[in-house]
Each structure stands twice: as structure tokens, then as C-alpha cells.
Coordinates of C-alpha atoms and ligand atoms in Angstrom, one line a residue:
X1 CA 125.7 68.3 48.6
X2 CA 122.4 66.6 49.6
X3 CA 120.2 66.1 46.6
X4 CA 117.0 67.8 47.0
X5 CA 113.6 66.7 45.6
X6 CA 111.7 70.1 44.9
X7 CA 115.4 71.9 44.0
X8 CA 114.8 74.8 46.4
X9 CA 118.2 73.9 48.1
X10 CA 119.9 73.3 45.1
X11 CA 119.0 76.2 43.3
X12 CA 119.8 78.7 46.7
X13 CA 123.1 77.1 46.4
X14 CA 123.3 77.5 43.0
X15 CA 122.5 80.9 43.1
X16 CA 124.4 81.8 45.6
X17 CA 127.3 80.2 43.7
X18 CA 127.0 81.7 40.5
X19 CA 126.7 85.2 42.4
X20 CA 130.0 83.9 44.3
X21 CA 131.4 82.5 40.7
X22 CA 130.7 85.0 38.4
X23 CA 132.4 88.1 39.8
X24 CA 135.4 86.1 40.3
X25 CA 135.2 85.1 36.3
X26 CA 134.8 89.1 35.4
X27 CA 137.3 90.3 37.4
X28 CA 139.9 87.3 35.8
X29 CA 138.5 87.8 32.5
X30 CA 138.8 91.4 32.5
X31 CA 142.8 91.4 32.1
X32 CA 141.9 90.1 28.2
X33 CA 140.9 93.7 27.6
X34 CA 138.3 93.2 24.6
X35 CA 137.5 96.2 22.9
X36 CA 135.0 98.1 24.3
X37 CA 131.3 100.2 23.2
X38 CA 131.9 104.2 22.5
X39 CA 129.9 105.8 24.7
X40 CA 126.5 107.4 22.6
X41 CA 126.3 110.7 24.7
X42 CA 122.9 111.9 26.1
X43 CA 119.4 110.8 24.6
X44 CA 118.0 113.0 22.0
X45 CA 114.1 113.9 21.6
X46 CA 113.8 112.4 17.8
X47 CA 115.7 110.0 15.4
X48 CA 114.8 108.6 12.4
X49 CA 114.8 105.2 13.2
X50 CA 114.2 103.4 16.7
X51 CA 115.4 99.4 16.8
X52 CA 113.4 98.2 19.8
X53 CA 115.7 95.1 21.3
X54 CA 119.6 95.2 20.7
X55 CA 119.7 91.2 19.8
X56 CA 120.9 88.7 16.9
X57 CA 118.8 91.3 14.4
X58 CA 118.8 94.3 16.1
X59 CA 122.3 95.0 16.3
X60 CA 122.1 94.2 12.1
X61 CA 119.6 96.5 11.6
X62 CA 121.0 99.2 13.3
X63 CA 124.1 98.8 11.9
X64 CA 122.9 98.7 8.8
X65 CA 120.7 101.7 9.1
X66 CA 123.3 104.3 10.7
X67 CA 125.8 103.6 7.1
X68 CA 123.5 106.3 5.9
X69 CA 125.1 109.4 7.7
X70 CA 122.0 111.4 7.1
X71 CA 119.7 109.2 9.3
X72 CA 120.1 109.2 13.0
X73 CA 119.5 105.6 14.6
X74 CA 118.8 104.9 17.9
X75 CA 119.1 101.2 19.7
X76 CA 117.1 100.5 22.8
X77 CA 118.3 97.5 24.6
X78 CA 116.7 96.1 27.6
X79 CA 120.1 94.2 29.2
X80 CA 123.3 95.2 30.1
X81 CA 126.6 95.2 27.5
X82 CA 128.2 91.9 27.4
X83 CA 130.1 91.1 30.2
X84 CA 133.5 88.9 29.2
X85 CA 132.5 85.1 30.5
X86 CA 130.0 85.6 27.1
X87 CA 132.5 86.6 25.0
X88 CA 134.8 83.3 25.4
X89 CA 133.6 80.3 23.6
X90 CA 135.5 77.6 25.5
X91 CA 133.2 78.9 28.4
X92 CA 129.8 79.4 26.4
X93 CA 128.2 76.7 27.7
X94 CA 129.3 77.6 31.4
X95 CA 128.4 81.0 30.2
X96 CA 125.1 80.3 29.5
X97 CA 124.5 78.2 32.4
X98 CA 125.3 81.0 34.7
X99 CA 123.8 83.7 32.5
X100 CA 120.7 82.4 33.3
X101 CA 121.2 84.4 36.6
X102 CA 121.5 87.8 35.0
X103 CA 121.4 87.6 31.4
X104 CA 118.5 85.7 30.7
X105 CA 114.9 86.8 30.7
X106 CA 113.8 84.5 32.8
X107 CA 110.8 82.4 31.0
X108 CA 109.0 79.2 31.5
X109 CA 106.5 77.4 29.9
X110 CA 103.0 76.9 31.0
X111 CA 103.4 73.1 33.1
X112 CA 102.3 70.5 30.2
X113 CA 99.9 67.8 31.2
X114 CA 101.4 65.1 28.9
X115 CA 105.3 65.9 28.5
X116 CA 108.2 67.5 30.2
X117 CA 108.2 64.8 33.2
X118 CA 111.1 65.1 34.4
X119 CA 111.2 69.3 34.2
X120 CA 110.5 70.8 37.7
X121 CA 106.7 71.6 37.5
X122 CA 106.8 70.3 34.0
X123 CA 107.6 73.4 33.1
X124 CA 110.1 74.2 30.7
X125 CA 112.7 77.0 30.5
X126 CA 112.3 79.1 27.4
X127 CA 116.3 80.4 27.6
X128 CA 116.3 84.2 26.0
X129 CA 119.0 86.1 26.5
X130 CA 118.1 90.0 27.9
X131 CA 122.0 91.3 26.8
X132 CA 123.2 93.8 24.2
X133 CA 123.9 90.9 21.8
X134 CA 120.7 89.4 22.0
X135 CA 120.1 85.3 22.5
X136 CA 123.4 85.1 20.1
X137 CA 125.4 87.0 23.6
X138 CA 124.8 83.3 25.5
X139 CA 123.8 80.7 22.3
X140 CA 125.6 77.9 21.2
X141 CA 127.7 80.5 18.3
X142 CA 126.7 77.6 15.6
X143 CA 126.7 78.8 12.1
X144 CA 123.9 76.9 10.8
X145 CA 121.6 78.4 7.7
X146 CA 117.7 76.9 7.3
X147 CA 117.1 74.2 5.0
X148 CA 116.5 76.1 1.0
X149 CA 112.8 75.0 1.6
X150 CA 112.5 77.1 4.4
X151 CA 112.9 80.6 3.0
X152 CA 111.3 78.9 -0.5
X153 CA 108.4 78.1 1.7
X154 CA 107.9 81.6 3.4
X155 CA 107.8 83.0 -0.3
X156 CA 105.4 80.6 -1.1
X157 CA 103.4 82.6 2.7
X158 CA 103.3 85.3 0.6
X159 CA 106.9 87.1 1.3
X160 CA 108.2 88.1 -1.8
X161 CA 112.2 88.5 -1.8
X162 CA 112.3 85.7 0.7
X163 CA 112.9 82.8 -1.3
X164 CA 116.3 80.8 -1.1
X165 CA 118.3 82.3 -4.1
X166 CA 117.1 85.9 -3.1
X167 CA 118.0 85.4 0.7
X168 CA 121.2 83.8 -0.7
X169 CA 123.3 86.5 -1.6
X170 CA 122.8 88.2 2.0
X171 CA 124.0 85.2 3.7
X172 CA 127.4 85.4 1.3
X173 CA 127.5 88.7 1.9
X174 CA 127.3 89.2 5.3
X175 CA 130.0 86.1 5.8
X176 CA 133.9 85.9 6.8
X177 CA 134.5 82.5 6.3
X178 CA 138.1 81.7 8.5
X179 CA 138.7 77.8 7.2
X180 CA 141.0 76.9 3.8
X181 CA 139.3 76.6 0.7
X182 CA 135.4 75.0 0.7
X183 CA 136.5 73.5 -2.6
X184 CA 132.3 73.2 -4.4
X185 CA 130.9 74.7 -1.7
X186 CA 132.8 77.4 -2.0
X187 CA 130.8 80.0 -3.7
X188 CA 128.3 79.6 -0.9
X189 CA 130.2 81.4 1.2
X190 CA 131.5 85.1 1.9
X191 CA 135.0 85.7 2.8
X192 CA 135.2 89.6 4.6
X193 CA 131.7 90.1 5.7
X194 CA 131.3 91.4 9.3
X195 CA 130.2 87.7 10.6
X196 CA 133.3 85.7 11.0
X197 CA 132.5 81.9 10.5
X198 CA 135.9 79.7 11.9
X199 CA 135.7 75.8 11.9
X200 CA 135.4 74.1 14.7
X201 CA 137.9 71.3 16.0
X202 CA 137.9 68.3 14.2
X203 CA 139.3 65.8 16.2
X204 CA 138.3 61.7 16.7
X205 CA 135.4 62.0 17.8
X206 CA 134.2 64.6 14.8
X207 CA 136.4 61.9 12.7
X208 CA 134.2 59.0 14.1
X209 CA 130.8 60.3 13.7
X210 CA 131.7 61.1 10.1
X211 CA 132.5 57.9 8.8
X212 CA 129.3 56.5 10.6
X213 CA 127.6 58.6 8.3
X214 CA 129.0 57.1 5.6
X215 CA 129.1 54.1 6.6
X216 CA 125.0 54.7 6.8
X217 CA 125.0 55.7 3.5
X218 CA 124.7 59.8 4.0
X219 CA 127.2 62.0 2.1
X220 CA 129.5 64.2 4.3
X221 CA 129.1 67.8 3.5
X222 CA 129.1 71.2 3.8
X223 CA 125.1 71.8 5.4
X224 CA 125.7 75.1 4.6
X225 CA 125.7 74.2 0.7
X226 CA 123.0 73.5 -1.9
X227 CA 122.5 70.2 0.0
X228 CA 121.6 69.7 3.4
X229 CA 120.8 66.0 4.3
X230 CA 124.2 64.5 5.6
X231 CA 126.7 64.6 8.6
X232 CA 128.6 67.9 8.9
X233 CA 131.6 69.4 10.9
X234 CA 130.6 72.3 13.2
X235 CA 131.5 76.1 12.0
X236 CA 131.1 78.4 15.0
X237 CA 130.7 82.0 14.7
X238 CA 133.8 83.2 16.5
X239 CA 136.4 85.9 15.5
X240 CA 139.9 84.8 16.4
X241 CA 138.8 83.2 20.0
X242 CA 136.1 85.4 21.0
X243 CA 132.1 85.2 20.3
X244 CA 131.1 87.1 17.0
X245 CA 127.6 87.5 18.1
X246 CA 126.4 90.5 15.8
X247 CA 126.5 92.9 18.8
X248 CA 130.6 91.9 18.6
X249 CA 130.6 92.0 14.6
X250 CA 128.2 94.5 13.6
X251 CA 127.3 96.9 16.1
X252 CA 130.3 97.6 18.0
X253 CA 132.5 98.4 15.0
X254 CA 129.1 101.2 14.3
X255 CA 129.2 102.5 17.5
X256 CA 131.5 105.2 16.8
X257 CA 129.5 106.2 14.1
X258 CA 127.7 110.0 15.7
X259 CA 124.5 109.1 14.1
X260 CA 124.1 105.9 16.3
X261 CA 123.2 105.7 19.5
X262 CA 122.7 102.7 21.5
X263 CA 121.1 102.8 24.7
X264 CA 121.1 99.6 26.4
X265 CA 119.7 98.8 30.0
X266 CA 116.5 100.6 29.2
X267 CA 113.1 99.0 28.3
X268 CA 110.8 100.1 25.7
X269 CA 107.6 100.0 27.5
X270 CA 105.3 100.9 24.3
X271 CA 105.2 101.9 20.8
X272 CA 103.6 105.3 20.2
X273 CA 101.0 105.4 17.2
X274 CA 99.3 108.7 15.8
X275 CA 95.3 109.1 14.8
X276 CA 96.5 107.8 11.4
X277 CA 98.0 104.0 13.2
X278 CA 101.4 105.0 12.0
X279 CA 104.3 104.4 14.6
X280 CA 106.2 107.8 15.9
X281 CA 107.9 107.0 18.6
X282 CA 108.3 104.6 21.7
X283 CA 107.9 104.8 25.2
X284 CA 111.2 103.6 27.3
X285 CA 112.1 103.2 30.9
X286 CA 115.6 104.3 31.7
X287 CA 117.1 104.4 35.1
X288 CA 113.2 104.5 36.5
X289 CA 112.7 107.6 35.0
X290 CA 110.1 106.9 31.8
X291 CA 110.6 109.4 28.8
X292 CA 109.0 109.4 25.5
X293 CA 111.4 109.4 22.2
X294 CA 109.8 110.4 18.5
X295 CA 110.6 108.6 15.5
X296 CA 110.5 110.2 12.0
X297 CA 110.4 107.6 9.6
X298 CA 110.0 103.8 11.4
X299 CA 110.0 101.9 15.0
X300 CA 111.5 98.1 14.0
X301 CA 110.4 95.8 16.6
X302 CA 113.2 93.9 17.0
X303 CA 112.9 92.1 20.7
X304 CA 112.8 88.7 20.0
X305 CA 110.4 85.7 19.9
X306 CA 108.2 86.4 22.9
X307 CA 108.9 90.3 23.5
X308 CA 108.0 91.3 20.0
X309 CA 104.3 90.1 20.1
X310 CA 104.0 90.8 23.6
X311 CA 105.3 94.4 22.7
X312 CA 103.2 94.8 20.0
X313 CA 100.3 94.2 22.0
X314 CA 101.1 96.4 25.2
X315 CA 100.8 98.8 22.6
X316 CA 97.6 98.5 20.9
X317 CA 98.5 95.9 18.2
X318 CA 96.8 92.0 18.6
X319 CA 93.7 90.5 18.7
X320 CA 91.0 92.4 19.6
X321 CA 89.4 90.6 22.0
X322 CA 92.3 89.8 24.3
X323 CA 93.6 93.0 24.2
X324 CA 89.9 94.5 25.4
X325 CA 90.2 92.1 28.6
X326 CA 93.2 93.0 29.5
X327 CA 91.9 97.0 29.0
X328 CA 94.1 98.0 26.5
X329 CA 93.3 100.5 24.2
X330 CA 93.1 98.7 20.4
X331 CA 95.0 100.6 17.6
X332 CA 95.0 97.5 15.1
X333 CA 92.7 94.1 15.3
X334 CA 95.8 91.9 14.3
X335 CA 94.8 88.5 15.6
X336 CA 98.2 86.9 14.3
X337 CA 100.0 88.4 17.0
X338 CA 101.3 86.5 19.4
X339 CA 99.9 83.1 18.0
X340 CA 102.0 80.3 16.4
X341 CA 104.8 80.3 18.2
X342 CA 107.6 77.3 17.3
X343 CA 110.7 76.4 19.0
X344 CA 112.2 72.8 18.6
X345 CA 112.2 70.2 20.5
X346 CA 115.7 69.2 22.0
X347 CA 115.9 65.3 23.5
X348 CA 119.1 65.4 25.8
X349 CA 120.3 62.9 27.9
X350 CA 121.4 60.6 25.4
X351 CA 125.2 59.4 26.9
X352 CA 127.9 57.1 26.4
X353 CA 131.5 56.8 28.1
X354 CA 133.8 57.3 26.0
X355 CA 137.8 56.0 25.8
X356 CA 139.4 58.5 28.5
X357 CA 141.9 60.7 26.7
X358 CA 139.6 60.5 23.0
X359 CA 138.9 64.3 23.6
X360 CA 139.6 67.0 26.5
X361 CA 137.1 66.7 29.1
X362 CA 135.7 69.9 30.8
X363 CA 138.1 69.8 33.6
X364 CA 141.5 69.0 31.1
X365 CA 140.2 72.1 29.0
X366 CA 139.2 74.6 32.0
X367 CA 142.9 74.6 33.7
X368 CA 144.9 77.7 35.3
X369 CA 147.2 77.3 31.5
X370 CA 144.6 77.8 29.6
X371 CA 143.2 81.3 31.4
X372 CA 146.8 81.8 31.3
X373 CA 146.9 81.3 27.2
X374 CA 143.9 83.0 26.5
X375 CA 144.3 86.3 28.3
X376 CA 148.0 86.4 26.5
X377 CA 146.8 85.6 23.2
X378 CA 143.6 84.5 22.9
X379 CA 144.1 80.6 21.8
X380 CA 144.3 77.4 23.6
X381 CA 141.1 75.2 24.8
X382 CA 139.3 78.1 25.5
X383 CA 139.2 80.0 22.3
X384 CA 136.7 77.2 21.0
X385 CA 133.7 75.2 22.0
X386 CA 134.2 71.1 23.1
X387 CA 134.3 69.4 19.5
X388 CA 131.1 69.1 18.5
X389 CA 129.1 67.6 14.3
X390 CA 125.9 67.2 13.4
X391 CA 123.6 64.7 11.4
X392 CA 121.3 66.6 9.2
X393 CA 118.6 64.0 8.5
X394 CA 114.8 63.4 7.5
X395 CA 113.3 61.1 9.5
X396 CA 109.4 61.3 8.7
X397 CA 108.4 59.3 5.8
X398 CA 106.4 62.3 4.6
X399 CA 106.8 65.1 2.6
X400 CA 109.9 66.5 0.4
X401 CA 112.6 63.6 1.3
X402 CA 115.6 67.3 1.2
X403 CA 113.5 68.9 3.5
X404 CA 115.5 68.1 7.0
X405 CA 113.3 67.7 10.1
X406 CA 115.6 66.4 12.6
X407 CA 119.0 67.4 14.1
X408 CA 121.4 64.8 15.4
X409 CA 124.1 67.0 17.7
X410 CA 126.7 65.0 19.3
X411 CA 129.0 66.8 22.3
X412 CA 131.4 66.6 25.0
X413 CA 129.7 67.2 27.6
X414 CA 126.4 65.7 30.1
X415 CA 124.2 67.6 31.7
X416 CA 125.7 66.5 35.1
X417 CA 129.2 68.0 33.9
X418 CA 128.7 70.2 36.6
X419 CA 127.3 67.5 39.3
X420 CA 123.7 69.0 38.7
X421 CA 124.5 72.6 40.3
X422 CA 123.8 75.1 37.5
X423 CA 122.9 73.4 34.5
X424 CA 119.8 70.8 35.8
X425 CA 118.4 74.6 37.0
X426 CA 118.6 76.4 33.7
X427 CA 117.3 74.5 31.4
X428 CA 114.5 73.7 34.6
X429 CA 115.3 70.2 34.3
X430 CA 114.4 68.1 37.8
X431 CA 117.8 67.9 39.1
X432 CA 117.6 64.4 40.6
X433 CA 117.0 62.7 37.0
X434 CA 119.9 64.8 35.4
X435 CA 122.0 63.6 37.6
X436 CA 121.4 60.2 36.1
X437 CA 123.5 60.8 33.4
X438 CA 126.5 61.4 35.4
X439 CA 129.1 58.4 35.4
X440 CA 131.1 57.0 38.0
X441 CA 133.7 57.6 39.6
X442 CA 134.4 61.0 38.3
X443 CA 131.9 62.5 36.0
X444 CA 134.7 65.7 35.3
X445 CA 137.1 63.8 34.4
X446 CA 135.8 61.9 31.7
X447 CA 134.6 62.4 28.5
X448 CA 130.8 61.8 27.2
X449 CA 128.9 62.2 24.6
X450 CA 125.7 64.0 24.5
X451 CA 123.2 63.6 21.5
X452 CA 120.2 66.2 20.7
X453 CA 117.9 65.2 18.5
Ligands
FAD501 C1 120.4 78.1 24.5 C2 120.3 78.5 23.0 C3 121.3 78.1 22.1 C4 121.2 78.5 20.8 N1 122.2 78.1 20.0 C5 122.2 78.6 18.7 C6 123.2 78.3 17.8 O1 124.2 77.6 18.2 N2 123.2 78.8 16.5 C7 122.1 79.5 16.1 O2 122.1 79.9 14.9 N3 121.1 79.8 16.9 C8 121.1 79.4 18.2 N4 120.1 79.7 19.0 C9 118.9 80.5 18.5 C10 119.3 82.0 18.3 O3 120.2 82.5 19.3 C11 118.1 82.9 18.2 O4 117.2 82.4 17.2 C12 118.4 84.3 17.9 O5 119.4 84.9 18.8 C13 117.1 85.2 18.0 O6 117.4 86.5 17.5 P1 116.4 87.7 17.8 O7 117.1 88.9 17.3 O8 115.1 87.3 17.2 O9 116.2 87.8 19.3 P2 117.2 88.0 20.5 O10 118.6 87.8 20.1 O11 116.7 87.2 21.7 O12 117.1 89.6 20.8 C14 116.0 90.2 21.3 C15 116.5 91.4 22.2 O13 115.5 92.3 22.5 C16 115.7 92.7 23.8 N5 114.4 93.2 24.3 C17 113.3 92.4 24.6 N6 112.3 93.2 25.0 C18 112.7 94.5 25.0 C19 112.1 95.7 25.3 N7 110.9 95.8 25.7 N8 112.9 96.8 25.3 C20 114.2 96.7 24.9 N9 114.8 95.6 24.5 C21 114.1 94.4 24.6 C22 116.2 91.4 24.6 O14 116.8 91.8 25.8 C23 117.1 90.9 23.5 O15 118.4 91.4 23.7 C24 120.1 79.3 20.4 C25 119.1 79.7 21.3 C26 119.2 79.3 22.6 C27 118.1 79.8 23.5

């Protein structure tokens, strides 16, 4: 395939490949018959609650919410139900690749002046994942808590209950941690929540990075712990081989329930306020027909980073003056709406060969067998992610020396794992300079080692 400078060929054909690809994938994947969403019937004028956006907290919440029989909970969700390539972590990364075809909302950053040089446009894709399931439908399935200072810190904002031991017990609570004993970390963790927690594989090169750490000086630890600065083995959030995203853990075990209903391929268009400011309902487009659904007691905006705000303020709600120019009608001056927005920063590219044979590569793990294994029993290379640990570390001089502010991710695979077809396009990254980091002779069929910092 000729490499193309301005990536118009490359993504067509990439396109058209994935559309080629992906059915193919389904219709294979189909035969591993994972359970399936009870139908919610026809819509009804009123609930008590409305959960805008079925994602990573949207699926909790309404959950959560429809335990009390006496409430009636309805779920709007913009995407589709999950279709099987997300639900099978051997292929996330694939997945996620090609979701951003269908399952993905589709954002990009303004073009930066000063960084993202070898993005196409300088613009950078902002991955979001428009799926019942949320982002967590197509993420990485890492089970990785904040830093204690983090939640201490948004107390400290003025968010009572938010503090590390209050936000604690939630965490424990909600957990099914799948690996032996944790030995001191132990009481940490929740064994029997709804969010299943499984180890990752822990092979040489997991083994290797390890006793770098050590041999640095770090402790090797549970990040999920009291302590957080150290190198760590990666826990994914997977339920015997498939994706626990909270749509998987959570919500579909509720969706039985007749006080739920989930709705998902419609969009919520706009929150409905009275003369008083208080929320009663929303405004949703379903099958290009828009109807208007009351809510008794509350509306919880939960659409993710970018929808939220943006959501908000299609409906009245932001700062005044921005909302006048575009000639919507102000129900709340609320200029912290939509501002402050953070994301980290992930440097890929970082590669090294690595002996052949030291862990699967992409191509020894993605065989005929392995389909074969996990549609019979759901184990084998695809019922986990590549190995994969982490380096928890604080690299600014500044500041509380617990308080982690860099990530050190080392992984299987490069970005030109797939000779620059799919992946170069989805994270917008100019396909010529990913494909830098492919080696020769074969780039599938040897093992590398990514690093994210
Ligand atoms: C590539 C990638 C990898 C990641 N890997 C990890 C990881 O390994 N571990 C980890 O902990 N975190 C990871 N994250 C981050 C994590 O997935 C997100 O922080 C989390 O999913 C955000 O949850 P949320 O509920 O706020 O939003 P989302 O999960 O994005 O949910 C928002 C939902 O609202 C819906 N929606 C939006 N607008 C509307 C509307 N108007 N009407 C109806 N529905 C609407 C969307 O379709 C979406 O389903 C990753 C993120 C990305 C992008």
C-alpha cells in the first residue's frame, strides 16, 4: 500500500476495511452468545429519574437508582448496545482502533500552534466512546484508582464526602477482586461487588520491568493500596474473559428490573427547566422523531467529559455571554461550564525489539485456535490484554513527593502493529511518522515494547 502524505488514501482504505473487517468479526463473534439486554418496552411520559448518557457512570447510577422498586429510572443512551469485538479483551485494542469508525464520537482538537507535530493538522483525536457502556465499552479495562490526594484535594474544592477515606469504602464496595490473596493490601479491596477486577498476565517481561524498579530503588506494590509511588502489575477489569465495563457489570444484570428502562440510540437534545430553574424533564431524539419525557424528582447529566457541558449549555446552563451569541435562551449564568477541561498527556512511540519468543506477539495471540478457544470457553490469548505494568512515579521536584504525576506504561505492541492502517488514523497521528516505529523485516511478528509516559 503506497504511503500517503495527507492520509486521504490511507484512511478510504482504512475505512473501507474496517467496514469490510468488522462485520466479518460480529458475525464470528456472535457464535460466543454473551448474554444479552432485556428489552425495556415502549417509552413512558414520566419517570422519576432520567440518566442522560449510558457510560462508565451512567450505567452505575441507573443501576443504582432502579434498586428502589418504587422509583421508575429511565437511561437515555446516544450509541448502540455493545457489539461483541468490545466485549473481548484480547481484541480491545483492535476494538478500539476500529471503533473509532462507529463507536466513537468522533472529536478532535483545535490544531495547536506549538505541539502535536506529527498529528495530521496538529490536531489531536479526543477518543470518546458513543456506546451503551460509555468510553469504558472501547478503554484500555485498567483498574487503576486516583492517587489518595486526588479525592483529598477535591474535598479540600469544597466537596464534602469526597475525601480519600470517605470515597474508600465505595471503591471496596463496588469491587470483585479475581486474584489469590493481596496479603496487606488486602483490605483495600472488595471481593463480590459488581465490578470484577482479574490480574493481568504476569509473564518476563512484567517480571523484567519489576525488578528494574527495584533495582531503581522503588517498592513493588499494589497502586491500588495506601501507597502509590512504585512499579505495579496490571489488574484489568474483566469477568471471566469478557470486558466488565459497568454497562456488562452493573446495568445489564438491572435490566430486567420493570422499573428501568434503558433506551439507547437516542440523543437527549436538551434538559427541560420550569419558571423556578429546576430540571423536569429532557428533550430526546429517537428514530428522528423528537419527544419530550418529564422527570419527577432529578435529570443526572451523565454524558461524559465534553457532552455534559456542552449539554448543559444547549440547554440554558453556562456562561452568559457565550450562550447570548450563540442565541440561546439563559436559564443559569454558570460561567464554570465547559471551562477547565484536563486530559493527560500520553507520549507513545517509545520502542525497543525485544528477544523473539519473550511474549506473544499480536499475530501468535490472534490465530484461528484461539477464536476457536474463546468461543468454546472463553480463555486462551484472547480472554486478556498483551502483558502489560506500570511505573507509578513523581517526576517534578515540586510539591507533595506521594503525589504521582507521571505514568510509565510499558506494552506489547507499536503503533505500526497494524502497518499504519487503522491505528495511525484513530489516534489522528500522521501516518508516515508512525510508521517509523515499525521494525524490520516483519513488524507482526515480533514483539515490542511501547512506553506511555
Ligand atoms: C482510549 C482510552 C483508553 C482508556 N483506558 C482507560 C483504562 O484503561 N482505565 C481507566 O480507568 N480509564 C481509561 N480511560 C478513561 C475512561 O474510560 C473514562 O474516564 C470514563 O469512561 C469516562 O466515563 P464517563 O461516564 O464520564 O463518560 P463516558 O463513559 O464517555 O460516557 C458518556 C456517555 O454519554 C453518552 N452521551 C453523550 N451525549 C449524549 C446525549 N446527548 N444523549 C445521550 N447520551 C449521550 C455517550 O455516548 C457515552 O456513552 C480511557 C479512555 C480512553 C479514551
Amino acid at each position: 500500500m503506497p504511503v500517503s502524505g495527507n492520509g486521504v488514501v490511507a484512511s478510504s482504505v482504512a475505512a473501507l476495511t474496517a467496514g469490510l473487517i468488522v462485520p466479518v468479526l460480529r458475525l464470528l463473534l456472535n457464535k460466543a452468545e454473551f448474554p444479552q439486554y432485556e428489552p425495556s418496552g415502549p417509552l413512558a411520559p414520566q419517570y422519576d429519574f432520567i440518566v442522560v448518557g449510558g457510560g462508565t457512570a451512567g450505567c452505575v447510577v441507573a443501576s443504582r437508582l432502579s434498586e428502589v422498586g418504587g422509583w421508575r429510572v429511565l437511561l437515555v443512551e446516544a450509541g448502540p448496545k455493545p457489539p461483541p469485538e468490545t466485549y473481548v479483551p484480547g481484541i480491545s485494542l483492535a476494538a478500539s482502533a476500529l471503533s473509532h469508525y462507529s463507536l466513537d464520537w468522533d472529536y478532535t482538537y483545535v490544531p495547536q500552534k506549538n505541539a502535536l507535530k506529527n498529528y495530521v493538522d496538529q490536531t489531536g483525536v479526543l477518543q470518546l466512546g458513543r456506546v451503551l457502556g460509555g468510553t469504558a465499552a472501547i478503554n484500555g479495562m485498567i483498574y487503576s484508582r486516583g492517587n489518595r490526594r486526588d479525592y483529598d484535594h477535591w474535598q479540600a474544592l469544597g466537596n464534602p464526602g469526597w475525601d480519600y477515606l470517605s470515597v474508600l469504602p465505595y471503591f471496596v464496595k463496588s469491587e470483585d477482586y479475581r486474584g489469590h490473596s493481596l496479603g496487606e493490601t488486602e483490605a483495600y479491596h472488595g471481593r463480590g461487588g459488581p465490578l470484577a477486577v482479574t490480574p493481568g498476565v504476569a509473564g518476563p517481561l512484567t517480571r523484567a520491568f519489576l525488578q528494574g524498579g527495584l533495582e531503581m530503588g522503588y517498592p513493588v506494590l499494589d497502586s491500588n493500596g495506601p501507597q502509590q509511588i512504585g512499579f505495579t502489575a496490571t489488574s484489568y477489569t474483566i469477568r471471566d474473559g469478557v470486558r466488565c465495563s459497568t454497562a456488562e457489570c452493573y446495568l445489564k444484570p438491572a435490566s430486567s428490573r420493570p422499573n428501568l428502562h434503558v433506551l439507547d440510540s437516542a440523543t437527549v437534545l436538551q434538559i427541560l427547566f420550569d419558571d423556578t430553574k429546576r430540571a423536569v424533564g429532557v428533550k430526546i431524539e429517537d428514530n428522528g422523531k423528537v419527544v419530550s419525557v418529564a422527570s419527577l424528582r432529578e435529570v443526572i447529566v451523565s454524558a461524559g467529559v465534553v457532552a455534559s457541558p456542552k449539554l448543559l449549555m444547549l440547554s440554558g446552563v453556562g456562561p452568559r455571554q457565550h450562550l447570548q451569541q450563540n442565541k440561546i435562551r439563559v436559564v443559569a449564568d454558570v460561567p464554570g461550564v465547559g471551562q477547565n477541561l484536563q486530559d493527560h498527556i500520553g507520549v507513545y512511540g517509545l520502542s525497543w525489539t525485544i528477544n523473539k519468543g519473550s511474549t506473544p506477539s499480536l499475530l501468535e495471540r490472534i490465530t484461528p485456535s484461539s477464536f476457536k478457544q474463546y468461543l468454546t470457553n472463553r480463555q486462551g490469548p484472547l480472554s486478556t490484554p498483551p502483558e502489560s505494568v506500570s511505573a507509578w512515579v513523581k517526576i517534578s521536584q515540586e510539591g507533595d513527593p506521594q503525589w504521582t504525576d507521571a505514568q510509565i506504561f510499558l506494552f506489547p505492541v507499536t503503533w505500526a502493529l497494524d502497518k499504519g492502517l487503522f491505528t495511525p488514523r484513530a489516534f489522528g497521528v500522521d501516518r508516515k511518522v508512525s510508521l517509523h516505529c515499525r521494525q524490520r523485516p516483519h513488524p507482526l511478528l515480533h514483539s515490542h515494547t511501547g512506553a506511555i509516559l
